[in-house]
Coordinates of N, CA and C in Angstrom, one line a residue:
M186 N 35.7 -17.7 14.4 CA 35.7 -17.4 13.0 C 35.8 -18.7 12.2
L187 N 34.9 -18.8 11.2 CA 34.9 -20.0 10.3 C 36.0 -20.0 9.3
D188 N 36.8 -21.1 9.1 CA 37.9 -21.1 8.2 C 37.4 -21.2 6.7
N189 N 36.2 -21.8 6.5 CA 35.7 -21.9 5.2 C 34.8 -20.7 4.8
P190 N 35.2 -19.9 3.9 CA 34.5 -18.7 3.5 C 33.1 -19.0 3.0
A191 N 32.9 -20.1 2.3 CA 31.6 -20.5 1.7 C 30.7 -20.8 2.9
L192 N 31.2 -21.6 3.9 CA 30.4 -21.9 5.0 C 30.0 -20.7 5.9
A193 N 31.0 -19.8 6.0 CA 30.8 -18.6 6.7 C 29.7 -17.8 6.1
T194 N 29.7 -17.7 4.8 CA 28.7 -17.0 4.0 C 27.3 -17.6 4.2
A195 N 27.2 -18.9 4.2 CA 25.9 -19.6 4.4 C 25.4 -19.3 5.8
V196 N 26.3 -19.2 6.8 CA 25.8 -19.0 8.1 C 25.4 -17.5 8.3
E197 N 26.2 -16.6 7.8 CA 26.0 -15.2 8.1 C 25.0 -14.5 7.1
D198 N 24.8 -15.0 5.9 CA 24.0 -14.3 4.9 C 22.5 -14.6 5.2
D199 N 21.8 -13.7 5.9 CA 20.4 -13.9 6.3 C 19.5 -13.2 5.3
R200 N 20.0 -12.8 4.1 CA 19.1 -12.1 3.1 C 18.1 -13.1 2.5
L201 N 17.0 -12.5 2.2 CA 15.9 -13.3 1.5 C 16.2 -13.3 0.0
I202 N 16.8 -12.3 -0.5 CA 17.2 -12.2 -2.0 C 18.7 -12.2 -2.1
R203 N 19.2 -13.2 -2.9 CA 20.7 -13.3 -3.0 C 21.1 -13.4 -4.5
E204 N 22.4 -13.2 -4.7 CA 22.9 -13.1 -6.0 C 23.1 -14.5 -6.6
T205 N 23.3 -14.5 -7.9 CA 23.7 -15.7 -8.7 C 24.9 -15.4 -9.5
G206 N 25.6 -16.4 -10.0 CA 26.7 -16.3 -10.9 C 27.9 -15.5 -10.3
T207 N 28.5 -14.6 -11.0 CA 29.6 -13.8 -10.6 C 29.3 -13.0 -9.4
D208 N 28.1 -12.4 -9.3 CA 27.7 -11.6 -8.2 C 27.7 -12.4 -6.9
A209 N 27.3 -13.7 -7.0 CA 27.3 -14.6 -5.8 C 28.7 -14.9 -5.4
R210 N 29.6 -15.1 -6.3 CA 31.0 -15.3 -5.9 C 31.6 -14.1 -5.2
V211 N 31.3 -12.9 -5.7 CA 31.8 -11.7 -5.0 C 31.1 -11.6 -3.6
A212 N 29.8 -11.9 -3.5 CA 29.2 -11.9 -2.2 C 29.8 -12.8 -1.2
A213 N 30.2 -14.0 -1.6 CA 30.8 -15.0 -0.8 C 32.2 -14.5 -0.3
I214 N 32.8 -13.7 -1.0 CA 34.1 -13.1 -0.6 C 34.0 -12.0 0.4
V215 N 33.0 -11.1 0.1 CA 32.9 -9.9 0.9 C 32.2 -10.0 2.2
I216 N 31.2 -10.9 2.3 CA 30.5 -11.1 3.5 C 31.3 -11.4 4.8
P217 N 32.2 -12.4 4.7 CA 33.1 -12.6 5.8 C 34.0 -11.5 6.2
I218 N 34.2 -10.6 5.3 CA 35.0 -9.4 5.6 C 34.2 -8.3 6.3
L219 N 33.0 -8.1 5.8 CA 32.1 -7.1 6.3 C 31.6 -7.3 7.7
R220 N 31.2 -8.6 8.0 CA 30.6 -8.8 9.3 C 31.5 -8.5 10.5
P221 N 32.8 -8.8 10.5 CA 33.6 -8.5 11.7 C 33.8 -6.9 11.8
M222 N 33.6 -6.2 10.6 CA 33.8 -4.8 10.6 C 32.5 -4.1 11.1
G223 N 31.4 -4.9 11.3 CA 30.2 -4.3 11.8 C 29.2 -3.9 10.7
F224 N 29.4 -4.4 9.5 CA 28.6 -4.1 8.4 C 27.9 -5.4 7.9
R225 N 26.8 -5.2 7.1 CA 26.1 -6.3 6.5 C 25.9 -6.0 5.0
L226 N 26.0 -7.0 4.2 CA 25.8 -6.8 2.8 C 24.4 -6.6 2.4
V227 N 24.1 -5.7 1.5 CA 22.7 -5.5 1.0 C 22.6 -6.1 -0.4
R228 N 23.6 -5.7 -1.2 CA 23.5 -6.2 -2.6 C 24.9 -6.1 -3.3
V229 N 25.2 -7.1 -4.2 CA 26.3 -7.0 -5.1 C 25.7 -7.0 -6.5
R230 N 26.2 -6.0 -7.3 CA 25.8 -6.0 -8.7 C 26.9 -5.6 -9.6
L231 N 27.2 -6.4 -10.6 CA 28.2 -6.1 -11.6 C 27.5 -5.7 -12.9
S232 N 27.8 -4.5 -13.3 CA 27.1 -3.9 -14.5 C 28.1 -3.3 -15.5
G233 N 27.6 -3.1 -16.7 CA 28.5 -2.5 -17.7 C 28.5 -1.0 -17.7
Q234 N 28.0 -0.4 -16.6 CA 28.0 1.1 -16.4 C 29.5 1.6 -16.3
N235 N 29.8 2.6 -17.0 CA 31.2 3.2 -17.0 C 32.3 2.2 -17.2
G236 N 32.1 1.4 -18.3 CA 33.0 0.3 -18.6 C 32.5 -1.0 -17.9
M237 N 33.0 -1.3 -16.7 CA 32.5 -2.4 -15.9 C 32.5 -1.9 -14.4
T238 N 31.4 -1.9 -13.8 CA 31.3 -1.4 -12.4 C 30.8 -2.5 -11.5
L239 N 31.6 -2.7 -10.4 CA 31.1 -3.6 -9.3 C 30.6 -2.8 -8.2
Q240 N 29.3 -2.9 -7.9 CA 28.7 -2.1 -6.9 C 28.5 -3.0 -5.6
I241 N 29.1 -2.6 -4.5 CA 28.9 -3.3 -3.3 C 28.0 -2.4 -2.4
M242 N 26.8 -2.8 -2.1 CA 25.9 -2.0 -1.3 C 25.9 -2.6 0.1
A243 N 26.2 -1.8 1.1 CA 26.3 -2.3 2.4 C 25.7 -1.3 3.4
E244 N 25.6 -1.7 4.7 CA 25.1 -0.8 5.8 C 25.5 -1.4 7.1
R245 N 25.4 -0.6 8.1 CA 25.5 -1.1 9.5 C 24.2 -1.8 9.9
D246 N 24.2 -2.5 11.0 CA 23.0 -3.3 11.4 C 21.8 -2.3 11.7
D247 N 22.1 -1.1 12.0 CA 21.0 -0.1 12.3 C 20.6 0.6 11.0
G248 N 21.1 0.2 9.9 CA 20.7 0.7 8.6 C 21.4 2.0 8.2
T249 N 22.5 2.4 8.9 CA 23.2 3.6 8.6 C 24.5 3.3 7.9
I250 N 25.1 4.3 7.2 CA 26.4 4.1 6.7 C 26.9 5.5 6.2
T251 N 28.2 5.8 6.4 CA 28.7 7.1 6.1 C 29.7 7.0 4.9
V252 N 30.1 8.1 4.4 CA 31.1 8.1 3.3 C 32.4 7.5 3.8
Q253 N 32.7 7.8 5.1 CA 33.9 7.2 5.7 C 33.8 5.7 5.8
D254 N 32.6 5.2 6.1 CA 32.4 3.8 6.2 C 32.6 3.1 4.8
C255 N 32.1 3.8 3.8 CA 32.3 3.3 2.4 C 33.7 3.2 2.1
E256 N 34.5 4.2 2.4 CA 35.9 4.2 2.1 C 36.6 3.1 2.9
E257 N 36.2 2.9 4.2 CA 36.8 1.8 5.0 C 36.5 0.4 4.4
I258 N 35.3 0.2 3.9 CA 34.9 -1.0 3.3 C 35.7 -1.3 2.0
S259 N 35.8 -0.2 1.2 CA 36.6 -0.3 -0.1 C 38.0 -0.7 0.2
R260 N 38.7 -0.1 1.2 CA 40.0 -0.5 1.5 C 40.2 -1.9 2.0
A261 N 39.2 -2.4 2.7 CA 39.2 -3.7 3.3 C 39.0 -4.8 2.3
I262 N 38.1 -4.6 1.3 CA 37.7 -5.7 0.4 C 38.6 -5.7 -0.9
S263 N 39.2 -4.6 -1.2 CA 39.9 -4.5 -2.5 C 41.0 -5.5 -2.6
P264 N 41.9 -5.6 -1.5 CA 43.0 -6.6 -1.6 C 42.5 -8.0 -1.8
T265 N 41.5 -8.4 -1.1 CA 41.0 -9.8 -1.2 C 40.3 -10.0 -2.6
L266 N 39.6 -9.0 -3.1 CA 39.1 -9.2 -4.5 C 40.2 -9.3 -5.5
D267 N 41.3 -8.6 -5.3 CA 42.4 -8.7 -6.2 C 43.0 -10.1 -6.2
V268 N 43.1 -10.7 -4.9 CA 43.7 -12.0 -4.8 C 42.8 -13.1 -5.3
E269 N 41.5 -13.0 -4.9 CA 40.5 -14.1 -5.4 C 40.2 -13.9 -6.8
D270 N 40.2 -12.7 -7.3 CA 40.0 -12.4 -8.8 C 38.7 -13.1 -9.3
P271 N 37.5 -12.8 -8.8 CA 36.3 -13.4 -9.2 C 35.8 -12.8 -10.6
I272 N 36.3 -11.7 -11.0 CA 35.9 -11.1 -12.2 C 37.0 -11.0 -13.2
E273 N 36.8 -11.6 -14.4 CA 37.9 -11.7 -15.4 C 38.3 -10.4 -16.0
Q274 N 37.3 -9.5 -16.1 CA 37.6 -8.2 -16.8 C 38.0 -7.1 -15.7
A275 N 38.6 -6.0 -16.2 CA 38.9 -4.9 -15.4 C 37.6 -4.2 -15.0
Y276 N 37.5 -3.7 -13.8 CA 36.3 -3.1 -13.3 C 36.6 -2.0 -12.3
H277 N 35.6 -1.2 -12.1 CA 35.6 -0.1 -11.2 C 34.8 -0.5 -10.0
L278 N 35.4 -0.4 -8.8 CA 34.7 -0.8 -7.5 C 34.0 0.4 -6.9
E279 N 32.7 0.3 -6.7 CA 31.9 1.3 -6.0 C 31.2 0.7 -4.8
V280 N 31.5 1.3 -3.6 CA 30.8 0.9 -2.4 C 29.8 2.0 -2.1
S281 N 28.6 1.6 -1.8 CA 27.5 2.6 -1.6 C 26.6 2.2 -0.5
S282 N 25.8 3.2 -0.1 CA 24.7 2.9 0.8 C 23.5 2.4 0.0
P283 N 22.4 1.8 0.7 CA 21.3 1.4 0.0 C 20.4 2.5 -0.6
G284 N 20.6 3.7 -0.1 CA 19.8 4.9 -0.6 C 18.4 4.9 0.0
I285 N 17.6 5.9 -0.3 CA 16.3 6.1 0.2 C 15.4 5.0 -0.4
D286 N 15.4 4.9 -1.7 CA 14.5 3.9 -2.4 C 15.3 2.6 -2.4
R287 N 15.6 2.0 -1.3 CA 16.5 0.9 -1.1 C 15.9 -0.4 -1.5
P288 N 16.8 -1.4 -1.9 CA 16.4 -2.7 -2.1 C 15.9 -3.3 -0.7
L289 N 14.9 -4.2 -0.8 CA 14.4 -4.8 0.4 C 14.9 -6.3 0.3
V290 N 15.8 -6.6 1.2 CA 16.5 -8.0 1.1 C 16.4 -8.8 2.4
R291 N 15.9 -8.2 3.5 CA 15.8 -8.9 4.7 C 14.4 -8.6 5.3
K292 N 13.9 -9.5 6.2 CA 12.6 -9.3 6.7 C 12.5 -8.0 7.5
V293 N 13.5 -7.6 8.1 CA 13.5 -6.3 8.8 C 13.3 -5.1 7.9
D294 N 13.8 -5.3 6.6 CA 13.6 -4.2 5.6 C 12.1 -4.1 5.3
F295 N 11.4 -5.2 5.2 CA 10.0 -5.2 4.9 C 9.2 -4.6 6.1
E296 N 9.6 -5.0 7.3 CA 8.9 -4.5 8.4 C 9.1 -3.0 8.5
A297 N 10.2 -2.5 8.2 CA 10.5 -1.0 8.3 C 9.7 -0.3 7.1
A298 N 9.4 -1.1 6.1 CA 8.8 -0.5 4.9 C 7.2 -0.5 4.9
I299 N 6.7 -1.0 6.0 CA 5.2 -1.0 6.1 C 4.7 0.4 6.0
G300 N 3.7 0.6 5.1 CA 3.1 1.9 4.8 C 3.7 2.6 3.6
H301 N 4.7 2.0 3.1 CA 5.4 2.6 1.9 C 5.2 1.8 0.7
A302 N 5.3 2.4 -0.5 CA 5.1 1.7 -1.8 C 6.4 1.0 -2.2
A303 N 6.2 -0.1 -2.9 CA 7.4 -0.9 -3.3 C 7.1 -1.6 -4.7
K304 N 8.1 -1.9 -5.4 CA 8.0 -2.7 -6.6 C 8.5 -4.1 -6.3
I305 N 7.8 -5.1 -6.6 CA 8.1 -6.4 -6.3 C 8.1 -7.3 -7.6
E306 N 9.1 -8.2 -7.6 CA 9.2 -9.2 -8.7 C 9.4 -10.5 -8.0
T307 N 8.6 -11.5 -8.5 CA 8.7 -12.9 -8.0 C 9.3 -13.8 -9.0
S308 N 9.8 -14.9 -8.5 CA 10.4 -15.9 -9.3 C 9.4 -16.9 -9.8
V309 N 8.3 -17.0 -9.2 CA 7.2 -17.9 -9.6 C 5.9 -17.0 -9.6
M310 N 4.9 -17.6 -10.2 CA 3.6 -16.9 -10.3 C 3.0 -16.8 -8.9
V311 N 2.5 -15.6 -8.6 CA 1.8 -15.3 -7.4 C 0.5 -14.6 -7.8
A312 N -0.6 -15.2 -7.5 CA -1.9 -14.6 -7.9 C -1.9 -14.3 -9.4
D313 N -1.3 -15.2 -10.2 CA -1.3 -15.1 -11.6 C -0.4 -14.0 -12.2
K314 N 0.5 -13.5 -11.4 CA 1.4 -12.5 -11.8 C 2.8 -12.7 -11.2
K315 N 3.8 -12.0 -11.8 CA 5.2 -12.0 -11.3 C 5.6 -10.6 -10.9
R316 N 4.9 -9.6 -11.3 CA 5.3 -8.2 -11.0 C 4.2 -7.5 -10.3
F317 N 4.5 -6.8 -9.2 CA 3.6 -6.0 -8.4 C 4.1 -4.7 -8.1
R318 N 3.2 -3.8 -7.8 CA 3.5 -2.4 -7.4 C 2.4 -2.0 -6.4
G319 N 2.8 -1.6 -5.2 CA 1.8 -1.2 -4.2 C 2.4 -0.9 -2.9
K320 N 1.5 -0.7 -1.9 CA 1.9 -0.4 -0.5 C 2.0 -1.7 0.3
I321 N 3.1 -1.8 1.0 CA 3.3 -2.9 2.0 C 2.4 -2.6 3.2
T322 N 1.5 -3.5 3.5 CA 0.6 -3.2 4.6 C 0.8 -4.1 5.8
A323 N 1.4 -5.3 5.7 CA 1.6 -6.2 6.8 C 2.7 -7.1 6.5
V324 N 3.4 -7.6 7.5 CA 4.5 -8.6 7.3 C 4.4 -9.6 8.4
D325 N 4.6 -10.9 8.0 CA 4.6 -12.0 9.0 C 5.8 -12.8 8.8
A326 N 5.9 -14.0 9.4 CA 7.1 -14.8 9.4 C 7.4 -15.3 8.0
D327 N 6.4 -15.5 7.2 CA 6.7 -16.1 5.9 C 6.5 -15.3 4.7
G328 N 6.0 -14.1 4.9 CA 5.7 -13.2 3.7 C 5.1 -11.9 4.1
F329 N 4.6 -11.2 3.1 CA 4.0 -9.8 3.4 C 2.8 -9.6 2.5
T330 N 2.0 -8.6 2.9 CA 0.8 -8.3 2.2 C 1.0 -6.9 1.4
L331 N 0.7 -6.9 0.2 CA 0.8 -5.7 -0.7 C -0.6 -5.2 -1.1
E332 N -0.8 -4.0 -0.9 CA -2.1 -3.3 -1.4 C -1.7 -2.8 -2.8
R333 N -2.3 -3.3 -3.8 CA -1.9 -2.9 -5.2 C -2.3 -1.5 -5.5
D334 N -1.4 -0.8 -6.3 CA -1.7 0.5 -6.8 C -2.9 0.5 -7.7
L335 N -2.8 -0.3 -8.7 CA -3.9 -0.4 -9.7 C -4.2 -1.8 -10.0
A336 N -5.2 -2.4 -9.3 CA -5.5 -3.8 -9.5 C -6.3 -3.9 -10.8
S337 N -5.9 -4.9 -11.6 CA -6.6 -5.1 -12.9 C -8.0 -5.7 -12.6
Y338 N -8.9 -5.7 -13.6 CA -10.3 -6.2 -13.4 C -10.2 -7.7 -13.0
G339 N -10.8 -8.0 -11.9 CA -10.9 -9.4 -11.4 C -9.8 -9.7 -10.4
D340 N -8.8 -8.8 -10.3 CA -7.7 -9.0 -9.3 C -8.2 -8.6 -7.9
E341 N -7.7 -9.3 -6.9 CA -7.9 -8.8 -5.5 C -7.1 -7.6 -5.3
P342 N -7.6 -6.6 -4.5 CA -6.8 -5.4 -4.2 C -5.6 -5.6 -3.4
Q343 N -5.6 -6.7 -2.6 CA -4.4 -7.1 -1.8 C -3.9 -8.4 -2.2
V344 N -2.6 -8.6 -2.2 CA -2.0 -9.9 -2.5 C -0.9 -10.2 -1.5
R345 N -0.9 -11.5 -1.1 CA 0.1 -11.9 -0.1 C 1.3 -12.5 -0.9
V346 N 2.5 -12.1 -0.7 CA 3.7 -12.6 -1.4 C 4.6 -13.3 -0.4
P347 N 4.8 -14.6 -0.6 CA 5.7 -15.4 0.3 C 7.1 -14.9 0.1
F348 N 7.9 -14.9 1.1 CA 9.3 -14.5 1.0 C 10.1 -15.4 0.1
D349 N 9.7 -16.7 0.1 CA 10.5 -17.6 -0.7 C 10.2 -17.5 -2.2
A350 N 9.3 -16.7 -2.6 CA 8.9 -16.4 -4.0 C 9.6 -15.2 -4.5
L351 N 10.3 -14.4 -3.7 CA 10.9 -13.1 -4.1 C 12.0 -13.3 -5.1
A352 N 12.1 -12.5 -6.1 CA 13.2 -12.3 -7.0 C 13.8 -11.0 -6.9
D353 N 13.0 -9.9 -6.6 CA 13.6 -8.6 -6.4 C 12.5 -7.8 -5.7
A354 N 13.0 -6.8 -4.9 CA 12.0 -5.9 -4.2 C 12.8 -4.6 -3.8
R355 N 12.1 -3.5 -4.1 CA 12.7 -2.2 -3.7 C 11.7 -1.2 -3.4
L356 N 12.0 -0.2 -2.6 CA 11.0 0.8 -2.3 C 10.9 1.8 -3.5
I357 N 9.8 2.4 -3.6 CA 9.5 3.4 -4.6 C 9.7 4.8 -4.0
L358 N 10.5 5.7 -4.6 CA 10.7 7.0 -4.1 C 9.4 7.8 -4.1
T359 N 8.9 8.1 -2.9 CA 7.7 8.9 -2.8 C 7.9 10.1 -1.8
D360 N 7.0 11.0 -1.8 CA 7.1 12.2 -0.9 C 7.1 11.7 0.5
S361 N 6.3 10.7 0.9 CA 6.2 10.2 2.3 C 7.5 9.5 2.7
L362 N 8.1 8.8 1.7 CA 9.4 8.1 2.0 C 10.5 9.1 2.2
I363 N 10.5 10.2 1.4 CA 11.5 11.2 1.6 C 11.4 11.9 2.9
R364 N 10.1 12.2 3.2 CA 9.9 12.9 4.5 C 10.4 12.1 5.7
E365 N 10.1 10.8 5.6 CA 10.5 9.9 6.7 C 12.0 9.8 6.8
A366 N 12.7 9.7 5.6 CA 14.1 9.7 5.6 C 14.8 10.9 6.2
L367 N 14.2 12.1 5.8 CA 14.7 13.4 6.3 C 14.5 13.5 7.8
A368 N 13.3 13.0 8.3 CA 13.1 13.1 9.8 C 14.0 12.2 10.5
K369 N 14.3 11.0 10.0 CA 15.3 10.1 10.6 C 16.7 10.7 10.6
D370 N 17.0 11.3 9.5 CA 18.3 11.9 9.4 C 18.5 13.1 10.5
N371 N 17.4 13.8 10.6 CA 17.5 14.9 11.6 C 17.6 14.4 13.0
R372 N 16.9 13.3 13.3 CA 17.0 12.7 14.7 C 18.4 12.2 14.9
E373 N 19.0 11.6 13.9 CA 20.3 11.0 14.1 C 21.3 12.2 14.3
K374 N 21.2 13.3 13.6 CA 22.1 14.4 13.7 C 21.9 15.0 15.1
K375 N 20.7 15.2 15.6 CA 20.5 15.7 16.9 C 21.1 14.8 18.0
A376 N 20.9 13.5 17.8 CA 21.5 12.6 18.8 C 23.0 12.6 18.8
A377 N 23.6 12.8 17.6 CA 25.0 12.9 17.5 C 25.5 14.2 18.1
R378 N 24.8 15.3 18.0 CA 25.2 16.5 18.6 C 25.1 16.5 20.1
R379 N 24.1 15.8 20.6 CA 23.9 15.6 22.1 C 25.1 14.8 22.6
G380 N 25.5 13.7 21.8 CA 26.6 12.9 22.2 C 27.9 13.7 22.2
D381 N 28.1 14.5 21.2 CA 29.3 15.3 21.2 C 29.4 16.3 22.4
A382 N 28.2 16.9 22.7 CA 28.2 17.8 23.8 C 28.5 17.1 25.1
D383 N 27.9 15.9 25.3 CA 28.2 15.1 26.5 C 29.7 14.8 26.7
D384 N 30.3 14.4 25.5 CA 31.7 14.1 25.5 C 32.5 15.3 25.9
A385 N 32.1 16.5 25.4 CA 32.9 17.7 25.7 C 32.8 18.0 27.2
F386 N 31.7 17.9 27.8 CA 31.5 18.3 29.2 C 32.2 17.3 30.1
E387 N 32.5 16.1 29.6 CA 33.2 15.1 30.4 C 34.7 15.4 30.6
G388 N 35.2 16.2 29.6 CA 36.6 16.6 29.7 C 36.9 17.7 30.6
D389 N 38.2 17.9 30.8 CA 38.7 19.0 31.7 C 38.6 20.3 31.1
E390 N 38.6 20.3 29.7 CA 38.7 21.6 29.0 C 37.9 21.6 27.8
I391 N 37.2 22.7 27.5 CA 36.3 22.7 26.4 C 36.8 23.9 25.5
E392 N 36.9 23.6 24.2 CA 37.4 24.6 23.2 C 36.2 25.0 22.3
F393 N 36.0 26.3 22.1 CA 35.0 26.8 21.2 C 35.7 27.4 20.0
E394 N 35.1 27.3 18.8 CA 35.5 28.0 17.7 C 35.2 29.5 17.8
E395 N 35.9 30.4 17.1 CA 35.7 31.8 17.3 C 34.3 32.2 16.9
D396 N 33.7 31.5 15.8 CA 32.4 32.0 15.4 C 31.3 31.2 16.2
G397 N 31.7 30.4 17.1 CA 30.7 29.7 18.0 C 29.9 28.6 17.3
D398 N 30.3 28.2 16.1 CA 29.6 27.2 15.3 C 30.0 25.8 15.7
L399 N 29.2 25.1 16.4 CA 29.5 23.7 16.8 C 28.8 22.7 15.9
D400 N 28.2 23.2 14.8 CA 27.3 22.3 14.0 C 27.9 22.0 12.6
D401 N 29.2 22.3 12.5 CA 29.8 22.0 11.2 C 29.8 20.5 10.9
E402 N 29.4 20.1 9.7 CA 29.3 18.7 9.4 C 30.0 18.4 8.1
P403 N 30.7 17.3 7.9 CA 31.4 17.0 6.7 C 30.5 16.9 5.5
D404 N 31.0 17.3 4.3 CA 30.2 17.1 3.1 C 30.1 15.6 2.8
T405 N 29.1 15.2 2.3 CA 28.9 13.8 1.9 C 28.7 13.7 0.4
D406 N 29.1 12.5 -0.1 CA 29.0 12.3 -1.5 C 27.7 11.4 -1.7
T407 N 26.7 12.0 -2.3 CA 25.4 11.3 -2.5 C 25.0 11.5 -3.9
D408 N 24.2 10.5 -4.4 CA 23.7 10.6 -5.8 C 22.2 11.1 -5.7
A409 N 21.5 11.1 -6.8 CA 20.2 11.6 -6.9 C 19.2 10.8 -6.1
D410 N 19.5 9.6 -5.8 CA 18.6 8.7 -5.0 C 18.9 8.7 -3.6
G411 N 19.9 9.5 -3.2 CA 20.2 9.6 -1.7 C 21.2 8.5 -1.3
N412 N 21.9 7.9 -2.3 CA 22.9 6.9 -1.9 C 24.2 7.5 -1.5
T413 N 24.7 7.2 -0.4 CA 26.1 7.5 0.0 C 27.0 6.6 -0.6
K414 N 28.1 7.1 -1.3 CA 29.0 6.2 -2.0 C 30.4 6.7 -2.1
T415 N 31.3 5.8 -2.4 CA 32.7 6.1 -2.7 C 33.1 5.1 -3.7
G416 N 34.1 5.5 -4.5 CA 34.6 4.7 -5.6 C 36.1 4.6 -5.5
S417 N 36.6 3.6 -6.2 CA 38.0 3.4 -6.3 C 38.4 2.9 -7.7

């Protein structure tokens, strides 16, 4: 474990898009806490919503996160944020999942997003523009190719965006994206049920509920965009 949090953050933060200002100070505090817990930071955002809200968006390395995970993260980072005090004003802490229309902050996010629509903003001019909307069609070591939704007259239908030019990127909520997310969720639930059944048969005794329902699942707190979240 590195003793210097700033150095630890530089080593462990593999995101292509990072925060600035106060958000960056918060990121430097939370990343060294998240990594040993098995989570990675997606985004930090301080906004004036509901007074002042500090949103910490995180996930496991496989892209999953539960309400219980969000609660665990909130309990872990709150004391350190109180001690370090990177935000002068009072704020509400919200820990959430990236959601279905997630920010794209790592190369693996872009690879997983191939075939889906995204909104892209760059810090410098790329093909005479800074804002793009279209389908991600290919990803390489240094950037990705976007097939534009509506190319203006004279524009090429496809544009290659270097990773080092990115300022912001996120998926657009579409029917195909929702279908893929639902299919992934179903696969994960089936895998979890198989794992629970295997664990049960490994024991000496198996208990069944009276109604025979082995598929009860806890309620989750999600918003309209499919974000799992918890607040404190």
